[in-house]
Coordinates of C-alpha atoms in Angstrom, one line a residue:
Chain A
X1 CA -14.2 -29.4 12.2
X2 CA -13.7 -28.4 8.6
X3 CA -15.4 -25.1 9.0
X4 CA -13.3 -24.8 12.3
X5 CA -10.1 -25.2 9.7
X6 CA -11.5 -23.1 6.8
X7 CA -12.2 -20.1 9.5
X8 CA -8.9 -20.5 10.8
X9 CA -7.6 -20.4 7.7
X10 CA -9.1 -17.3 6.5
X11 CA -7.9 -15.1 9.0
X12 CA -4.1 -15.9 8.9
X13 CA -4.8 -14.8 5.4
X14 CA -6.1 -12.3 6.3
X15 CA -3.4 -11.4 9.2
X16 CA -0.6 -11.9 6.3
X17 CA -2.8 -9.3 3.8
X18 CA -2.6 -6.8 6.0
X19 CA 1.4 -8.1 7.3
X20 CA 1.7 -7.7 3.5
X21 CA 0.9 -4.6 3.4
X22 CA 2.6 -2.7 6.3
X23 CA 5.5 -4.1 4.6
X24 CA 4.6 -2.8 1.4
X25 CA 3.7 0.5 2.7
X26 CA 7.0 1.1 3.9
X27 CA 8.6 0.4 0.5
X28 CA 6.1 3.2 -0.6
X29 CA 6.3 5.7 1.9
X30 CA 9.4 5.7 3.8
X31 CA 11.9 7.8 1.2
X32 CA 10.8 7.7 -2.1
X33 CA 12.4 5.4 -3.7
X34 CA 13.4 7.1 -6.9
X35 CA 15.5 9.3 -4.8
X36 CA 16.9 6.0 -3.5
X37 CA 17.8 5.0 -6.6
X38 CA 19.0 8.0 -8.7
X39 CA 21.6 10.3 -7.3
X40 CA 22.0 14.2 -6.9
X41 CA 22.5 14.7 -10.4
X42 CA 19.2 14.1 -12.3
X43 CA 16.4 15.0 -15.0
X44 CA 13.0 15.4 -14.6
X45 CA 13.1 12.9 -17.8
X46 CA 14.9 10.5 -16.0
X47 CA 12.6 10.2 -12.8
X48 CA 9.8 10.3 -15.2
X49 CA 11.5 7.1 -16.9
X50 CA 12.1 5.8 -14.0
X51 CA 8.8 6.4 -12.2
X52 CA 7.4 4.5 -15.3
X53 CA 9.6 1.3 -15.5
X54 CA 9.1 0.5 -11.8
X55 CA 5.4 0.9 -12.4
X56 CA 5.1 3.5 -9.3
X57 CA 3.1 5.7 -11.8
X58 CA 0.4 2.8 -11.5
X59 CA -2.5 2.8 -8.6
X60 CA -1.6 1.8 -4.8
X61 CA -3.9 -1.6 -5.2
X62 CA -1.6 -3.0 -8.5
X63 CA 1.5 -1.7 -6.9
X64 CA 0.7 -3.9 -3.9
X65 CA -1.0 -6.8 -5.7
X66 CA 3.0 -7.0 -7.7
X67 CA 4.9 -6.8 -4.3
X68 CA 2.8 -9.5 -3.1
X69 CA 2.9 -11.9 -6.1
X70 CA 7.2 -11.1 -6.1
X71 CA 7.5 -11.9 -2.1
X72 CA 5.8 -15.3 -2.3
X73 CA 8.2 -16.3 -5.4
X74 CA 10.9 -14.8 -2.6
X75 CA 11.9 -12.0 -4.2
X76 CA 12.1 -9.0 -1.8
X77 CA 14.4 -6.6 -3.4
X78 CA 18.6 -5.7 -2.6
X79 CA 19.2 -4.6 0.6
X80 CA 20.0 -0.7 0.9
X81 CA 23.2 -1.2 2.8
X82 CA 24.4 -4.7 1.5
X83 CA 23.5 -4.4 -1.9
X84 CA 22.6 -8.0 -2.2
X85 CA 19.3 -9.7 -2.4
X86 CA 17.4 -9.7 0.7
X87 CA 16.6 -13.7 0.3
X88 CA 20.0 -14.5 -0.4
X89 CA 20.7 -12.8 3.1
X90 CA 18.1 -14.4 4.6
X91 CA 18.9 -18.1 3.1
X92 CA 22.6 -17.5 4.9
X93 CA 21.3 -16.2 7.7
X94 CA 18.3 -18.7 8.9
X95 CA 20.3 -21.5 9.9
X96 CA 22.0 -19.7 12.9
X97 CA 18.9 -18.8 14.3
X98 CA 17.1 -21.9 13.5
X99 CA 19.4 -23.8 15.2
X100 CA 19.3 -21.8 18.3
X101 CA 15.7 -21.7 18.5
X102 CA 15.5 -25.0 18.3
X103 CA 17.8 -25.7 21.0
X104 CA 16.8 -23.2 23.5
X105 CA 13.3 -24.4 22.6
X106 CA 13.8 -28.0 23.7
X107 CA 15.4 -27.0 26.6
X108 CA 12.8 -24.9 27.7
X109 CA 10.2 -27.6 27.2
X110 CA 11.6 -30.6 28.6
X111 CA 12.9 -28.5 31.7
X112 CA 10.3 -26.9 32.2
X113 CA 8.0 -29.7 32.1
X114 CA 9.8 -32.1 34.4
X115 CA 10.4 -28.5 37.5
X116 CA 6.8 -28.0 36.6
X117 CA 5.5 -31.6 37.6
X118 CA 8.1 -31.7 40.6
X119 CA 7.2 -28.8 42.2
X120 CA 3.7 -29.7 41.7
X121 CA 4.1 -33.5 43.4
X122 CA 6.4 -32.0 46.1
X123 CA 4.6 -29.1 46.8
X124 CA 5.8 -28.1 50.2
X125 CA 9.1 -29.4 49.0
X126 CA 12.3 -27.6 50.4
X127 CA 13.4 -27.6 46.9
X128 CA 10.1 -27.1 45.4
X129 CA 10.0 -23.9 47.0
X130 CA 13.4 -23.0 46.4
X131 CA 12.8 -23.6 42.5
X132 CA 9.8 -21.4 42.5
X133 CA 11.3 -18.8 44.5
X134 CA 14.4 -18.7 41.9
X135 CA 11.7 -18.7 38.6
X136 CA 10.0 -15.7 40.1
X137 CA 13.2 -13.6 39.3
X138 CA 13.8 -15.3 36.6
X139 CA 10.4 -14.0 35.2
X140 CA 11.0 -10.6 36.2
X141 CA 14.8 -10.5 34.8
X142 CA 14.7 -9.1 31.5
X143 CA 16.5 -11.2 28.9
X144 CA 19.2 -8.9 28.4
X145 CA 20.0 -8.8 31.4
X146 CA 20.6 -12.7 31.5
X147 CA 22.4 -12.7 29.0
X148 CA 25.1 -9.9 30.4
X149 CA 24.9 -12.0 33.8
X150 CA 25.7 -15.3 31.8
X151 CA 28.6 -13.5 29.6
X152 CA 30.0 -12.4 33.1
X153 CA 29.9 -15.4 34.8
X154 CA 30.9 -17.9 32.8
X155 CA 33.0 -15.9 30.2
X156 CA 34.7 -13.4 32.0
X157 CA 34.9 -15.1 35.6
X158 CA 35.2 -18.8 34.7
X159 CA 36.6 -18.5 31.1
X160 CA 34.8 -22.0 30.0
X161 CA 32.1 -20.6 27.5
X162 CA 32.7 -18.4 24.6
X163 CA 31.2 -15.2 24.8
X164 CA 30.2 -14.5 21.3
X165 CA 29.5 -15.7 17.5
X166 CA 29.0 -18.9 16.8
X167 CA 32.5 -21.0 16.7
X168 CA 33.4 -22.8 13.6
X169 CA 30.6 -24.3 11.9
X170 CA 30.3 -26.9 8.9
X171 CA 29.2 -26.4 5.5
X172 CA 25.8 -28.9 4.6
X173 CA 25.0 -27.5 1.2
X174 CA 23.6 -24.3 2.2
X175 CA 22.9 -24.9 5.8
X176 CA 25.9 -23.9 7.8
X177 CA 25.1 -26.1 10.8
X178 CA 27.3 -25.6 14.2
X179 CA 26.4 -28.3 15.8
X180 CA 29.1 -30.8 14.8
X181 CA 32.1 -29.2 15.8
X182 CA 33.0 -28.8 19.5
X183 CA 33.5 -25.1 19.3
X184 CA 30.0 -24.8 17.6
X185 CA 28.0 -26.6 20.4
X186 CA 30.3 -24.8 23.5
X187 CA 29.1 -21.5 21.3
X188 CA 25.4 -22.4 21.8
X189 CA 24.8 -23.4 25.0
X190 CA 25.0 -19.8 26.5
X191 CA 22.6 -18.1 24.0
X192 CA 20.3 -21.0 24.1
X193 CA 20.3 -20.8 28.2
X194 CA 19.8 -17.2 27.9
X195 CA 17.1 -17.7 25.2
X196 CA 15.6 -20.5 26.6
X197 CA 15.2 -19.3 30.2
X198 CA 12.1 -17.3 30.3
X199 CA 10.3 -19.5 28.4
X200 CA 11.3 -22.8 31.0
X201 CA 10.0 -20.4 33.7
X202 CA 6.7 -19.8 32.3
X203 CA 5.9 -23.3 31.0
X204 CA 7.0 -24.3 34.6
X205 CA 4.8 -22.2 36.3
X206 CA 2.2 -23.5 33.5
X207 CA 2.4 -26.5 34.6
X208 CA 2.7 -26.4 37.9
X209 CA -0.3 -24.8 38.7
X210 CA -3.1 -26.7 36.0
X211 CA -1.3 -29.6 37.9
X212 CA -2.3 -28.9 41.0
X213 CA -5.5 -28.0 39.5
X214 CA -5.8 -31.7 38.1
X215 CA -4.4 -33.1 41.2
X216 CA -7.6 -31.5 42.9
X217 CA -10.2 -33.1 41.0
X218 CA -12.4 -36.8 42.0
X219 CA -10.8 -38.9 39.6
X220 CA -7.3 -38.6 41.0
X221 CA -8.8 -39.4 44.0
X222 CA -10.8 -42.1 43.0
X223 CA -7.6 -43.3 41.1
X224 CA -5.8 -43.7 44.1
X225 CA -8.2 -45.7 46.1
X226 CA -8.6 -48.0 43.1
X227 CA -4.4 -48.2 44.1
X228 CA -3.0 -47.3 40.8
X229 CA 0.8 -46.5 41.7
X230 CA 1.8 -42.4 42.4
X231 CA 4.2 -42.9 39.5
X232 CA 0.7 -43.7 37.0
X233 CA -1.9 -41.4 39.1
X234 CA 0.7 -38.2 38.1
X235 CA 1.7 -38.9 34.4
X236 CA -0.9 -41.7 33.0
X237 CA -3.6 -39.4 34.2
X238 CA -2.6 -36.2 35.6
X239 CA -0.3 -34.6 33.4
X240 CA -2.1 -36.0 30.1
X241 CA -4.8 -33.5 31.1
X242 CA -2.7 -30.4 31.9
X243 CA -1.9 -30.6 28.4
X244 CA -4.1 -28.8 26.4
X245 CA -3.4 -25.2 27.8
X246 CA 0.2 -26.5 27.7
X247 CA 0.6 -27.1 24.4
X248 CA -1.1 -23.8 23.7
X249 CA 1.5 -21.9 25.6
X250 CA 4.4 -23.6 24.2
X251 CA 3.4 -23.2 20.6
X252 CA 3.0 -19.0 21.3
X253 CA 6.4 -19.3 23.0
X254 CA 7.8 -21.5 20.2
X255 CA 6.7 -17.4 17.9
X256 CA 7.9 -15.3 21.5
X257 CA 11.1 -17.0 21.1
X258 CA 11.6 -16.3 17.2
X259 CA 11.1 -12.9 18.3
X260 CA 13.1 -12.6 21.5
X261 CA 16.3 -13.9 19.7
X262 CA 16.8 -10.9 18.5
X263 CA 17.7 -9.9 21.8
X264 CA 19.6 -12.3 21.9
X265 CA 21.4 -12.5 19.0
X266 CA 22.1 -9.2 20.0
X267 CA 24.0 -9.5 23.4
X268 CA 25.6 -12.5 21.6
X269 CA 26.7 -11.1 18.7
X270 CA 25.2 -14.1 16.9
X271 CA 25.0 -13.9 13.3
X272 CA 21.7 -14.7 12.9
X273 CA 18.1 -13.5 11.6
X274 CA 17.3 -11.1 15.0
X275 CA 20.7 -9.8 14.4
X276 CA 20.7 -8.6 10.9
X277 CA 16.8 -7.0 12.0
X278 CA 18.6 -4.6 14.1
X279 CA 20.9 -3.8 11.9
X280 CA 18.3 -3.0 9.3
X281 CA 16.9 -0.8 12.0
X282 CA 19.5 1.1 13.3
X283 CA 20.5 1.7 9.5
X284 CA 16.8 1.9 8.2
X285 CA 18.0 -1.2 5.3
X286 CA 14.1 -1.4 4.3
X287 CA 14.0 -4.6 2.3
X288 CA 15.2 -6.2 4.8
X289 CA 13.2 -4.8 7.6
X290 CA 10.0 -5.0 5.1
X291 CA 11.1 -9.3 4.1
X292 CA 12.0 -9.8 8.0
X293 CA 8.2 -8.4 8.9
X294 CA 6.7 -11.1 6.2
X295 CA 9.0 -13.8 7.2
X296 CA 8.1 -13.1 11.1
X297 CA 3.9 -13.1 10.0
X298 CA 4.4 -16.1 7.8
X299 CA 6.1 -18.0 10.9
X300 CA 3.7 -16.8 13.4
X301 CA 0.8 -17.3 11.7
X302 CA 1.7 -21.0 10.9
X303 CA 2.7 -21.7 14.7
X304 CA -1.0 -20.1 15.6
X305 CA -2.6 -22.5 13.3
X306 CA -1.0 -25.7 14.2
X307 CA -1.8 -24.7 17.7
X308 CA -5.4 -23.8 17.1
X309 CA -5.8 -27.4 15.1
X310 CA -4.0 -29.1 17.5
X311 CA -6.2 -27.7 20.1
X312 CA -9.3 -29.1 18.5
X313 CA -7.5 -32.6 18.2
X314 CA -6.3 -32.5 22.0
X315 CA -9.5 -31.8 23.3
X316 CA -12.6 -32.9 21.5
X317 CA -15.3 -30.7 23.5
X318 CA -13.6 -28.1 21.1
X319 CA -14.8 -29.9 17.9
X320 CA -17.8 -29.4 18.7
X321 CA -18.5 -26.0 20.3
X322 CA -16.1 -24.5 18.0
X323 CA -17.2 -21.1 17.2
Chain B
X1 CA -15.6 -6.7 39.6
X2 CA -15.4 -2.7 40.7
X3 CA -17.2 -3.3 43.9
X4 CA -14.0 -3.0 46.1
X5 CA -12.7 0.9 44.3
X6 CA -12.0 3.1 47.4
X7 CA -13.5 5.8 45.3
X8 CA -16.8 6.8 43.9
X9 CA -18.1 4.3 46.6
X10 CA -20.5 5.9 49.0
X11 CA -21.0 5.0 52.5
X12 CA -24.2 3.1 52.6
X13 CA -24.8 3.9 56.2
X14 CA -26.2 7.4 57.0
X15 CA -26.1 7.2 60.2
X16 CA -23.8 9.4 62.3
X17 CA -20.7 12.1 61.1
X18 CA -20.0 11.2 57.8
X19 CA -16.2 10.1 58.0
X20 CA -13.6 12.6 56.4
X21 CA -11.9 11.7 52.5
X22 CA -8.9 10.5 54.7
X23 CA -10.5 9.0 56.8
X24 CA -12.6 6.8 54.5
X25 CA -9.4 6.2 52.5
X26 CA -7.2 4.9 54.9
X27 CA -10.0 2.7 56.5
X28 CA -10.5 0.6 53.3
X29 CA -9.9 -2.5 52.4
X30 CA -6.9 -1.8 50.3
X31 CA -5.3 0.0 52.9
X32 CA -5.7 -2.6 55.1
X33 CA -4.5 -5.3 52.8
X34 CA -1.9 -2.6 52.1
X35 CA -0.7 -2.5 55.9
X36 CA -1.3 -6.9 56.2
X37 CA 1.4 -7.2 52.9
X38 CA 5.3 -6.1 53.9
X39 CA 5.9 -7.5 49.8
X40 CA 3.9 -4.3 48.9
X41 CA 5.0 -2.4 51.8
X42 CA 8.9 -2.5 50.6
X43 CA 8.5 -3.0 46.8
X44 CA 6.2 0.7 47.0
X45 CA 9.4 2.1 49.7
X46 CA 11.8 1.2 46.5
X47 CA 9.6 2.1 43.6
X48 CA 8.8 6.0 45.6
X49 CA 12.5 6.5 46.1
X50 CA 13.5 5.5 42.6
X51 CA 10.9 7.9 41.5
X52 CA 11.6 10.4 43.7
X53 CA 15.1 10.0 42.9
X54 CA 14.5 10.4 39.2
X55 CA 12.6 13.1 39.4
X56 CA 14.6 15.3 42.1
X57 CA 17.4 14.5 40.1
X58 CA 19.2 18.0 39.8
X59 CA 19.0 17.9 43.7
X60 CA 20.9 15.1 44.7
X61 CA 22.9 14.7 41.2
X62 CA 26.7 15.1 42.4
X63 CA 27.4 16.3 39.1
X64 CA 25.4 17.2 35.9
X65 CA 26.1 14.3 33.3
X66 CA 25.0 16.5 30.6
X67 CA 27.1 19.5 31.1
X68 CA 30.5 19.1 29.3
X69 CA 32.3 21.5 31.7
X70 CA 31.8 19.7 35.0
X71 CA 33.3 16.6 33.6
X72 CA 37.1 16.0 33.7
X73 CA 38.3 13.4 31.6
X74 CA 41.0 12.6 34.0
X75 CA 38.7 11.0 35.9
X76 CA 37.7 8.6 33.7
X77 CA 37.6 4.8 34.7
X78 CA 37.8 5.6 38.6
X79 CA 36.6 2.5 40.9
X80 CA 34.1 3.4 43.0
X81 CA 35.0 4.6 46.1
X82 CA 38.4 5.1 45.3
X83 CA 40.1 8.2 45.2
X84 CA 41.2 8.6 41.5
X85 CA 45.0 8.5 40.5
X86 CA 45.2 11.7 38.9
X87 CA 42.4 13.8 40.5
X88 CA 42.3 12.5 44.1
X89 CA 38.1 12.6 43.6
X90 CA 36.2 9.7 44.7
X91 CA 32.9 8.5 43.5
X92 CA 30.3 6.6 45.2
X93 CA 29.9 4.5 42.2
X94 CA 32.6 5.3 40.4
X95 CA 33.1 7.0 37.1
X96 CA 32.7 5.9 33.3
X97 CA 35.5 6.4 30.5
X98 CA 35.0 10.1 30.1
X99 CA 34.9 10.4 33.4
X100 CA 31.1 11.0 34.3
X101 CA 30.1 10.0 37.8
X102 CA 28.2 6.6 37.5
X103 CA 25.7 7.7 40.3
X104 CA 24.8 10.9 38.4
X105 CA 24.0 8.8 35.3
X106 CA 21.7 6.8 36.8
X107 CA 19.3 9.5 38.1
X108 CA 19.2 10.9 35.0
X109 CA 19.2 7.6 33.1
X110 CA 16.2 6.8 35.3
X111 CA 14.6 10.0 34.6
X112 CA 14.3 9.2 30.8
X113 CA 13.5 5.5 31.5
X114 CA 10.4 6.4 33.8
X115 CA 9.1 9.4 31.9
X116 CA 8.9 7.0 28.6
X117 CA 7.7 4.1 30.1
X118 CA 5.0 6.1 32.3
X119 CA 4.1 8.2 29.0
X120 CA 4.1 5.3 27.0
X121 CA 1.5 3.5 29.0
X122 CA -0.6 6.9 29.7
X123 CA -0.9 6.3 25.6
X124 CA -1.5 3.0 25.4
X125 CA -3.9 3.9 28.1
X126 CA -5.9 6.3 26.8
X127 CA -6.2 4.7 23.3
X128 CA -6.8 1.2 24.6
X129 CA -9.5 3.0 27.2
X130 CA -11.6 5.0 23.7
X131 CA -11.6 2.1 21.5
X132 CA -12.7 -0.6 24.6
X133 CA -15.8 1.7 25.6
X134 CA -16.5 1.7 21.7
X135 CA -15.9 -1.6 21.4
X136 CA -18.1 -2.8 24.4
X137 CA -20.6 -0.2 24.2
X138 CA -21.0 0.6 20.5
X139 CA -20.7 -3.3 19.5
X140 CA -21.9 -4.4 15.6
X141 CA -19.1 -4.0 13.0
X142 CA -17.3 -1.1 15.1
X143 CA -16.4 -3.9 17.7
X144 CA -15.5 -6.0 15.3
X145 CA -13.1 -4.1 13.6
X146 CA -11.7 -3.3 16.9
X147 CA -11.1 -6.6 18.4
X148 CA -10.2 -7.9 15.7
X149 CA -7.2 -5.6 14.7
X150 CA -6.4 -6.4 18.4
X151 CA -6.4 -9.9 18.0
X152 CA -3.8 -9.4 15.0
X153 CA -1.8 -7.7 17.0
X154 CA -1.7 -10.2 19.8
X155 CA -0.5 -13.1 17.1
X156 CA 2.7 -11.1 17.6
X157 CA 5.1 -10.6 20.7
X158 CA 4.8 -6.6 22.0
X159 CA 8.0 -6.1 22.1
X160 CA 8.7 -7.2 18.7
X161 CA 5.5 -4.4 17.5
X162 CA 7.8 -1.9 19.2
X163 CA 10.5 -2.8 17.1
X164 CA 8.9 -2.5 13.7
X165 CA 7.3 0.8 15.1
X166 CA 10.4 2.7 15.9
X167 CA 12.0 1.1 12.8
X168 CA 9.4 2.6 10.6
X169 CA 9.1 6.1 12.0
X170 CA 13.1 6.1 12.4
X171 CA 12.3 5.7 8.6
X172 CA 9.8 8.7 8.1
X173 CA 11.3 11.0 10.2
X174 CA 13.9 12.9 8.7
X175 CA 17.7 12.1 9.4
X176 CA 18.6 15.9 11.7
X177 CA 15.5 15.3 13.8
X178 CA 15.9 11.4 14.7
X179 CA 18.3 12.2 17.1
X180 CA 15.6 14.6 18.8
X181 CA 12.4 12.8 17.9
X182 CA 14.0 9.3 19.3
X183 CA 12.4 9.8 22.7
X184 CA 8.9 10.6 21.2
X185 CA 9.2 7.5 18.6
X186 CA 10.1 5.5 21.4
X187 CA 6.7 6.6 23.3
X188 CA 4.8 6.3 20.2
X189 CA 6.2 2.3 19.7
X190 CA 6.1 1.0 23.2
X191 CA 2.5 3.0 23.6
X192 CA 1.0 0.9 20.1
X193 CA 2.5 -1.8 21.2
X194 CA 0.5 -2.4 25.0
X195 CA -2.5 -0.6 23.8
X196 CA -4.5 -4.2 23.3
X197 CA -4.1 -5.5 26.7
X198 CA -6.7 -2.5 28.0
X199 CA -8.8 -2.6 25.1
X200 CA -10.3 -6.3 26.2
X201 CA -10.1 -5.6 29.7
X202 CA -12.0 -2.6 28.9
X203 CA -14.5 -4.1 26.9
X204 CA -14.9 -7.0 29.0
X205 CA -15.7 -4.2 31.9
X206 CA -18.1 -2.2 29.6
X207 CA -20.1 -5.1 28.5
X208 CA -21.3 -6.1 31.8
X209 CA -22.0 -2.4 32.9
X210 CA -23.8 -2.0 29.8
X211 CA -26.2 -4.4 30.9
X212 CA -26.9 -3.2 34.8
X213 CA -29.8 -0.8 35.7
X214 CA -28.2 2.5 36.0
X215 CA -27.2 2.4 32.2
X216 CA -30.5 2.0 31.3
X217 CA -31.9 4.6 33.1
X218 CA -29.0 7.5 31.8
X219 CA -30.1 6.3 28.5
X220 CA -34.0 6.2 29.2
X221 CA -33.7 10.1 30.4
X222 CA -32.2 10.5 27.1
X223 CA -28.5 10.8 27.6
X224 CA -26.7 10.4 24.6
X225 CA -24.0 7.5 24.0
X226 CA -20.9 9.0 24.6
X227 CA -21.6 10.9 27.7
X228 CA -22.8 7.8 29.0
X229 CA -19.5 5.6 28.0
X230 CA -17.8 8.8 29.7
X231 CA -19.5 9.5 33.0
X232 CA -21.5 6.6 33.5
X233 CA -19.3 3.3 32.6
X234 CA -15.8 4.2 33.0
X235 CA -15.7 5.5 36.6
X236 CA -17.1 1.8 37.0
X237 CA -14.2 0.1 34.6
X238 CA -11.5 2.0 36.3
X239 CA -10.1 -0.8 38.9
X240 CA -9.1 -2.9 36.2
X241 CA -7.6 -0.8 34.5
X242 CA -5.3 0.8 36.9
X243 CA -4.3 -2.7 37.5
X244 CA -3.1 -3.4 34.0
X245 CA -1.6 0.3 34.5
X246 CA 0.4 -0.5 36.9
X247 CA 2.0 -4.2 35.1
X248 CA 2.4 -2.4 32.0
X249 CA 4.5 0.2 33.6
X250 CA 6.9 -2.5 34.4
X251 CA 7.0 -3.9 31.0
X252 CA 7.0 -0.6 29.7
X253 CA 10.3 0.4 31.3
X254 CA 12.0 -3.2 30.5
X255 CA 10.5 -3.1 26.7
X256 CA 12.3 1.0 27.0
X257 CA 15.2 -0.7 28.6
X258 CA 15.9 -3.3 26.1
X259 CA 15.0 -1.2 22.8
X260 CA 17.5 1.0 24.2
X261 CA 19.9 -1.9 24.9
X262 CA 19.8 -3.6 21.2
X263 CA 20.9 0.3 19.9
X264 CA 17.0 1.4 18.6
X265 CA 15.9 3.7 21.1
X266 CA 17.2 6.4 23.5
X267 CA 20.0 7.8 21.5
X268 CA 23.5 8.2 23.1
X269 CA 22.8 11.9 24.0
X270 CA 19.7 11.1 26.1
X271 CA 20.8 8.1 28.0
X272 CA 18.1 6.2 29.1
X273 CA 18.9 2.9 31.9
X274 CA 19.1 0.6 28.6
X275 CA 21.7 2.8 27.1
X276 CA 23.8 2.6 30.0
X277 CA 23.8 -0.8 30.2
X278 CA 24.3 -1.3 26.6
X279 CA 27.7 1.5 27.2
X280 CA 28.4 -0.5 30.2
X281 CA 28.6 -3.8 28.5
X282 CA 31.6 -2.4 26.3
X283 CA 33.6 -2.2 29.7
X284 CA 32.7 -6.0 31.2
X285 CA 35.7 -7.3 29.8
X286 CA 38.2 -4.8 30.3
X287 CA 37.0 -5.1 34.7
X288 CA 35.8 -2.3 34.8
X289 CA 32.4 -3.8 35.8
X290 CA 30.9 -0.9 38.2
X291 CA 29.7 0.7 34.7
X292 CA 27.3 -1.8 33.8
X293 CA 27.0 -3.1 37.1
X294 CA 25.1 0.0 38.8
X295 CA 22.5 0.9 35.9
X296 CA 21.5 -3.0 35.7
X297 CA 20.8 -3.5 39.5
X298 CA 18.9 0.0 39.3
X299 CA 16.6 -1.1 36.3
X300 CA 16.1 -4.2 37.9
X301 CA 15.1 -2.7 41.2
X302 CA 13.0 -0.3 39.9
X303 CA 11.3 -3.2 37.2
X304 CA 10.9 -6.1 40.4
X305 CA 9.6 -3.0 42.4
X306 CA 7.0 -2.0 40.3
X307 CA 6.0 -5.8 39.4
X308 CA 5.3 -6.5 42.7
X309 CA 3.3 -3.8 43.4
X310 CA 1.2 -4.2 40.3
X311 CA 0.6 -8.1 41.5
X312 CA 0.2 -6.7 44.8
X313 CA -2.9 -4.5 43.3
X314 CA -4.3 -7.2 41.4
X315 CA -5.0 -9.4 44.5
X316 CA -6.0 -6.4 46.8
X317 CA -8.8 -5.2 44.1
X318 CA -9.5 -8.5 42.9
X319 CA -9.7 -11.5 45.6
X320 CA -11.2 -13.8 43.1
X321 CA -8.4 -13.8 40.8
X322 CA -5.4 -15.0 43.1

């Protein structure tokens, strides 16, 4: 078990180093930093002085190490476009994305598992079939079209919900929350459905197929023969054993939610990290792009690590044969 | 895994005259399964129609949306099938703010979407096949290196990888070439984000094929590693590749549309379906629904039909996966 965790940790560190190298190379090779900082009017001495001052005359590994050192301390430099500390902008934007991701993940997991169990138990029922057909469309609809469709239905036609922005936010120290005001909560509904729908259908289909697989097994038939209630069989015996693959997928989908938030945030003009990243790409704002890459790698690596370790805890067989 | 491929298989019975290639193809398991599946036939018909319409766009389009001379600003915002108030012209799918015929822009936009999608898949496929063959056949540190990179890339969703590659490539290209290069950068970004699937499948299939007698025989008569990989193993690992390629095409079309919709893809001078949807979204609130509706429906029909075709192909080529 311990070797398993250590090996996973080593792998995660490798991923982070690679991501760091990519992020650093963006600075180093996309344009010349000196060009970016000095204008047209400059002397060769100025260029040379700045090159030494910034440490750009040193070998690549030394520069890379220094960059990592700064990055670990949360220093990602100044945004080319806004002229402010990248870390400051990130802190300001993070609550919006985290709240959106948390709400849509909860929505996706709860509804996904519930519908998955339902469609598995009533496998030939009319409603179950209807849900399954609808989910097929849900999987093939691109995320941004779902968002546009929701806006059209609930904002343009019905006028019930706002189509963009976060509504009013309440300031709790450095955390701006939209969860405490009515307009903030209303503004959350459409984006979190748009973001969570795809993951929900995915979880639902997975839970359903795993449930069907498990319900076919002998121990379920035996439980039924023992005269246990359907409820106990379905939830205590069957659902529990479907959880191994489901937990993995849910974990990985959490990462996907953060990534797909980029799309949802653009559709709904949600002032979070994803929108910041898209704008950074459009204006080639390298420091913001690099910092986003670092942040998202840390997040993905952490999620993967936790999922792997959880996996070993849930399924005892993996503890032995984990190679 | 490959025993159902219609090509590369000689018929076992030598009695009687050999059936013609066409006859053989029509009689294969694949054709049989195709005739039995209404979903496959409908989706094949839809995707074929859309692809042909895109390829021969100049023949089907009523105007050339990229030729400013053919546009009339007075035609702007004409609703579908209604004559314009000033010019009296009418358009099947209406016009956008600049008086461009929506139907024609969709045909030309689909061309770009399909071109980017197909080119990206071909690129990903070539890269994935080469790396997968190398990893599977050579093993050792080559395999470790390639598969480790694949694992790392799989950690991230492919759309995110594509965005990052697009962003970096955009930064590297000089400003004056950015619009011209955008399409190629897009192909590179989507292709690089998608090779892992191919490499993993090809590696897996290569590992199976490697241990078979015909490979040993080829090695015994002194063929070198590269000819064995390309001439002997490659033809036998192609059928799963074909399945992944079809499904990847649908995903690549959606990825392209997503990137263009977000404004980090095809430039407004060469609008793809995603760019058209991006433009159309701006008119959603003012009531000009057709500028958004028709491109979005086209994208949906295209992605859905190619996707269903891929699903059918997977089931038909590999009944065990069902």
